[in-house]
Short mmCIF file of C-alpha atoms in Angstrom, two decimals:
data_model
loop_
_atom_site.label_atom_id
_atom_site.label_comp_id
_atom_site.label_asym_id
_atom_site.label_seq_id
_atom_site.Cartn_x
_atom_site.Cartn_y
_atom_site.Cartn_z
CA UNK A 1 -64.06 3.23 254.89
CA UNK A 2 -63.23 -0.40 254.33
CA UNK A 3 -63.87 -2.37 251.15
CA UNK A 4 -62.99 -5.83 252.40
CA UNK A 5 -60.21 -7.81 254.00
CA UNK A 6 -57.98 -7.60 250.93
CA UNK A 7 -57.49 -3.86 251.33
CA UNK A 8 -56.27 -4.27 254.90
CA UNK A 9 -53.72 -6.89 253.82
CA UNK A 10 -52.67 -4.63 250.92
CA UNK A 11 -51.57 -1.87 253.25
CA UNK A 12 -49.56 -4.23 255.42
CA UNK A 13 -47.85 -5.88 252.47
CA UNK A 14 -47.01 -2.62 250.71
CA UNK A 15 -45.48 -1.22 253.90
CA UNK A 16 -43.21 -4.25 254.21
CA UNK A 17 -42.19 -4.52 250.57
CA UNK A 18 -41.68 -0.85 249.76
CA UNK A 19 -39.81 -0.11 252.99
CA UNK A 20 -36.93 -2.15 251.62
CA UNK A 21 -36.38 0.32 248.78
CA UNK A 22 -33.97 -2.18 247.33
CA UNK A 23 -33.26 -4.49 244.43
CA UNK A 24 -34.11 -8.18 244.35
CA UNK A 25 -32.38 -10.69 242.13
CA UNK A 26 -34.61 -13.38 240.66
CA UNK A 27 -34.13 -16.18 238.16
CA UNK A 28 -36.60 -17.12 235.44
CA UNK A 29 -36.36 -19.17 232.29
CA UNK A 30 -34.82 -17.40 229.30
CA UNK A 31 -37.45 -15.88 227.06
CA UNK A 32 -37.33 -14.61 223.49
CA UNK A 33 -37.26 -10.81 223.27
CA UNK A 34 -40.89 -10.10 222.40
CA UNK A 35 -43.58 -7.69 223.50
CA UNK A 36 -47.30 -7.69 224.12
CA UNK A 37 -48.64 -10.77 225.88
CA UNK A 38 -45.23 -12.44 225.90
CA UNK A 39 -43.66 -9.57 227.81
CA UNK A 40 -46.59 -9.44 230.22
CA UNK A 41 -46.23 -13.17 230.87
CA UNK A 42 -42.50 -12.77 231.48
CA UNK A 43 -43.02 -9.95 233.98
CA UNK A 44 -45.74 -11.91 235.77
CA UNK A 45 -43.42 -14.90 236.02
CA UNK A 46 -40.65 -12.67 237.35
CA UNK A 47 -42.92 -11.22 240.03
CA UNK A 48 -44.74 -14.43 240.89
CA UNK A 49 -45.08 -15.05 244.62
CA UNK A 50 -44.74 -18.42 246.30
CA UNK A 51 -47.74 -19.46 248.44
CA UNK A 52 -47.40 -18.20 252.00
CA UNK A 53 -49.84 -20.72 253.43
CA UNK A 54 -50.86 -24.28 252.68
CA UNK A 55 -53.33 -24.48 249.77
CA UNK A 56 -52.95 -20.76 249.02
CA UNK A 57 -53.35 -19.76 245.38
CA UNK A 58 -51.23 -16.75 244.43
CA UNK A 59 -52.45 -14.57 241.55
CA UNK A 60 -50.17 -12.02 239.86
CA UNK A 61 -51.16 -9.47 237.23
CA UNK A 62 -48.77 -7.12 235.44
CA UNK A 63 -49.57 -3.98 233.47
CA UNK A 64 -46.67 -2.76 231.34
CA UNK A 65 -46.18 1.00 231.49
CA UNK A 66 -43.03 1.20 229.37
CA UNK A 67 -40.32 -1.00 227.90
CA UNK A 68 -37.09 0.28 226.37
CA UNK A 69 -33.43 -0.58 225.88
CA UNK A 70 -30.70 1.02 227.98
CA UNK A 71 -27.27 -0.04 226.73
CA UNK A 72 -27.18 -3.82 227.25
CA UNK A 73 -30.36 -3.98 229.31
CA UNK A 74 -34.06 -4.03 228.61
CA UNK A 75 -35.89 -1.82 231.11
CA UNK A 76 -39.50 -2.61 231.92
CA UNK A 77 -41.69 -0.33 234.02
CA UNK A 78 -44.81 -2.04 235.28
CA UNK A 79 -47.59 -1.99 237.82
CA UNK A 80 -47.86 -5.25 239.74
CA UNK A 81 -50.99 -6.58 241.42
CA UNK A 82 -50.93 -9.62 243.69
CA UNK A 83 -53.64 -11.44 245.60
CA UNK A 84 -53.60 -14.65 247.59
CA UNK A 85 -56.68 -16.85 248.02
CA UNK A 86 -57.25 -19.87 250.24
CA UNK A 87 -60.05 -22.25 249.19
CA UNK A 88 -62.39 -23.31 251.97
CA UNK A 89 -65.77 -25.03 251.69
CA UNK A 90 -66.70 -23.70 248.26
CA UNK A 91 -65.52 -20.14 248.80
CA UNK A 92 -62.21 -18.28 249.03
CA UNK A 93 -60.59 -16.41 251.88
CA UNK A 94 -58.44 -13.40 250.95
CA UNK A 95 -55.06 -14.15 252.49
CA UNK A 96 -52.69 -11.56 251.02
CA UNK A 97 -52.47 -8.75 248.52
CA UNK A 98 -50.39 -5.88 247.18
CA UNK A 99 -50.42 -3.19 244.48
CA UNK A 100 -47.14 -1.50 243.59
CA UNK A 101 -44.98 -0.19 240.70
CA UNK A 102 -41.61 -1.71 239.81
CA UNK A 103 -38.69 -1.29 237.47
CA UNK A 104 -37.27 -4.54 236.12
CA UNK A 105 -33.88 -4.58 234.43
CA UNK A 106 -33.37 -7.59 232.17
CA UNK A 107 -30.05 -8.45 230.59
CA UNK A 108 -30.24 -9.01 226.84
CA UNK A 109 -28.51 -12.19 225.76
CA UNK A 110 -28.88 -13.20 222.12
CA UNK A 111 -32.32 -11.55 221.87
CA UNK A 112 -33.40 -13.13 225.14
CA UNK A 113 -34.32 -11.39 228.39
CA UNK A 114 -32.49 -12.98 231.32
CA UNK A 115 -31.35 -12.32 234.91
CA UNK A 116 -34.03 -9.83 235.99
CA UNK A 117 -33.24 -7.25 238.63
CA UNK A 118 -36.37 -5.89 240.35
CA UNK A 119 -36.27 -2.36 241.78
CA UNK A 120 -38.96 -1.06 244.13
CA UNK A 121 -39.71 2.62 244.85
CA UNK A 122 -38.81 4.05 248.24
CA UNK A 123 -41.33 4.54 251.01
CA UNK A 124 -42.93 7.55 252.66
CA UNK A 125 -41.88 11.05 251.62
CA UNK A 126 -39.38 9.62 249.13
CA UNK A 127 -41.94 7.54 247.26
CA UNK A 128 -42.86 10.24 244.74
CA UNK A 129 -39.27 11.29 244.00
CA UNK A 130 -38.12 7.70 243.59
CA UNK A 131 -41.04 7.07 241.24
CA UNK A 132 -40.04 10.10 239.16
CA UNK A 133 -36.53 8.70 238.92
CA UNK A 134 -37.93 5.32 237.93
CA UNK A 135 -40.07 6.95 235.21
CA UNK A 136 -37.06 8.94 233.88
CA UNK A 137 -39.04 12.14 234.57
CA UNK A 138 -41.60 11.11 231.95
CA UNK A 139 -44.85 12.59 233.25
CA UNK A 140 -47.06 10.06 231.44
CA UNK A 141 -45.12 7.08 232.85
CA UNK A 142 -45.07 8.66 236.30
CA UNK A 143 -48.84 9.09 236.38
CA UNK A 144 -49.42 5.55 235.14
CA UNK A 145 -47.10 4.09 237.77
CA UNK A 146 -48.82 6.15 240.45
CA UNK A 147 -52.16 4.66 239.40
CA UNK A 148 -51.11 1.34 240.94
CA UNK A 149 -51.93 2.81 244.35
CA UNK A 150 -55.65 3.18 243.62
CA UNK A 151 -56.53 0.35 241.25
CA UNK A 152 -58.43 -2.16 243.37
CA UNK A 153 -61.83 -1.66 241.73
CA UNK A 154 -60.37 -1.63 238.23
CA UNK A 155 -58.28 -4.80 238.47
CA UNK A 156 -60.35 -6.96 240.84
CA UNK A 157 -62.40 -8.69 238.13
CA UNK A 158 -59.26 -9.48 236.13
CA UNK A 159 -57.71 -11.08 239.20
CA UNK A 160 -60.80 -13.22 239.75
CA UNK A 161 -60.69 -14.30 236.10
CA UNK A 162 -57.09 -15.42 236.65
CA UNK A 163 -58.20 -17.25 239.79
CA UNK A 164 -60.86 -19.09 237.79
CA UNK A 165 -58.21 -20.15 235.28
CA UNK A 166 -56.16 -21.61 238.14
CA UNK A 167 -59.23 -23.44 239.44
CA UNK A 168 -59.96 -25.01 236.06
CA UNK A 169 -56.34 -25.94 235.32
CA UNK A 170 -55.94 -27.59 238.73
CA UNK A 171 -59.32 -29.36 238.66
CA UNK A 172 -60.49 -27.71 241.88
CA UNK A 173 -64.13 -28.74 242.07
CA UNK A 174 -66.93 -27.04 243.97
CA UNK A 175 -65.72 -23.44 243.72
CA UNK A 176 -67.76 -22.11 240.81
CA UNK A 177 -71.39 -21.41 241.65
CA UNK A 178 -74.63 -19.89 240.51
CA UNK A 179 -75.92 -17.05 242.66
CA UNK A 180 -78.72 -19.10 244.23
CA UNK A 181 -76.75 -22.28 244.97
CA UNK A 182 -73.84 -21.17 247.15
CA UNK A 183 -73.20 -23.47 250.12
CA UNK A 184 -74.54 -21.96 253.40
CA UNK A 185 -76.10 -19.06 251.47
CA UNK A 186 -79.21 -20.61 249.93
CA UNK A 187 -81.78 -19.43 252.50
CA UNK A 188 -82.54 -16.30 254.50
CA UNK A 189 -80.07 -14.16 252.58
CA UNK A 190 -80.04 -10.66 251.10
CA UNK A 191 -78.54 -9.89 247.69
CA UNK A 192 -76.79 -6.52 247.60
CA UNK A 193 -76.22 -5.30 244.05
CA UNK A 194 -74.44 -2.14 242.92
CA UNK A 195 -72.55 -1.67 246.17
CA UNK A 196 -70.56 1.57 245.96
CA UNK A 197 -67.57 0.19 247.85
CA UNK A 198 -67.22 -2.98 245.75
CA UNK A 199 -66.07 -3.57 242.16
CA UNK A 200 -68.76 -3.59 239.48
CA UNK A 201 -70.36 -6.89 238.45
CA UNK A 202 -70.01 -8.29 241.97
CA UNK A 203 -72.91 -8.97 244.31
CA UNK A 204 -72.75 -8.95 248.08
CA UNK A 205 -74.63 -11.85 249.67
CA UNK A 206 -75.29 -11.76 253.41
CA UNK A 207 -77.41 -13.47 256.01
CA UNK A 208 -80.52 -11.45 256.86
CA UNK A 209 -79.84 -11.75 260.58
CA UNK A 210 -76.27 -10.43 260.27
CA UNK A 211 -77.35 -7.56 258.01
CA UNK A 212 -80.16 -6.23 260.20
CA UNK A 213 -78.21 -6.77 263.41
CA UNK A 214 -75.47 -4.51 262.03
CA UNK A 215 -77.99 -2.03 260.65
CA UNK A 216 -79.51 -1.64 264.10
CA UNK A 217 -76.08 -0.58 265.35
CA UNK A 218 -76.00 2.53 263.15
CA UNK A 219 -75.49 5.54 265.42
CA UNK A 220 -74.55 3.31 268.35
CA UNK A 221 -71.08 2.10 267.36
CA UNK A 222 -68.21 3.66 265.41
CA UNK A 223 -68.24 1.13 262.58
CA UNK A 224 -71.38 -0.91 261.97
CA UNK A 225 -70.47 -3.75 259.63
CA UNK A 226 -71.32 -7.33 258.78
CA UNK A 227 -69.65 -10.36 257.23
CA UNK A 228 -70.79 -12.00 254.03
CA UNK A 229 -69.53 -13.10 250.63
CA UNK A 230 -68.80 -11.28 247.38
CA UNK A 231 -70.14 -13.15 244.35
CA UNK A 232 -68.43 -12.47 241.03
CA UNK A 233 -71.08 -12.65 238.31
CA UNK A 234 -68.71 -13.42 235.42
CA UNK A 235 -66.96 -16.38 237.07
CA UNK A 236 -69.26 -17.67 239.81
CA UNK A 237 -66.42 -17.34 242.32
CA UNK A 238 -67.18 -16.36 245.90
CA UNK A 239 -64.82 -14.51 248.27
CA UNK A 240 -65.46 -13.87 251.96
CA UNK A 241 -65.90 -10.15 252.59
CA UNK A 242 -66.82 -7.50 255.14
CA UNK A 243 -69.39 -4.85 254.22
CA UNK A 244 -70.42 -1.56 255.78
CA UNK A 245 -73.12 -0.40 253.37
CA UNK A 246 -76.83 -0.59 254.13
CA UNK A 247 -78.78 -0.11 250.89
CA UNK A 248 -81.86 -2.00 252.16
#
């Protein structure tokens, strides 16, 4: 069962990134040794992705699972969520995405966290054992890190809020809408609320013709589906999506 195009890209990205099972050196600005929002911001800056395509907006969210000192290093265990969005004619196209746990080893230099080393878990049958090693056999940490693999519905709205912040800060006009005034979706549309396969507080909006054409294919094809947009009620942001639910 498919949620939308993001989930497909997730699986591809995770396969590529986790298969490496290696460490990646990165450089960020020195930051005072603090916790809470400051540590979250540092981890998000460490894990920030460069745009893969022209005009792409990359969004990164970090959830800290644990942070502790180990000799001269500060160890941070975190779940990382990444999504890429390309603006096009008032809506966004999902271009990339990933959800994965990491261990980041920062050097401590005069109460500052510097020179991060990012460690990814191994792939396949070794994923669980490498995650246990990463969590230092702490069952609570292990379970929290494992949650990264099934967090799409929980974190989607937060990612869209971050996307809105980017839109406002970069003065990107024409990408925040009301439900009834979305370009190309003002007439002959169906509003699909409370879709089971989509995050809460998001409304599917589809053309009537596309919806009923797909509905008529039920029982005739393996996967009846239709294209539309997912409207985020809190932000007014619209993302192109594929749906396979028929509540009407």
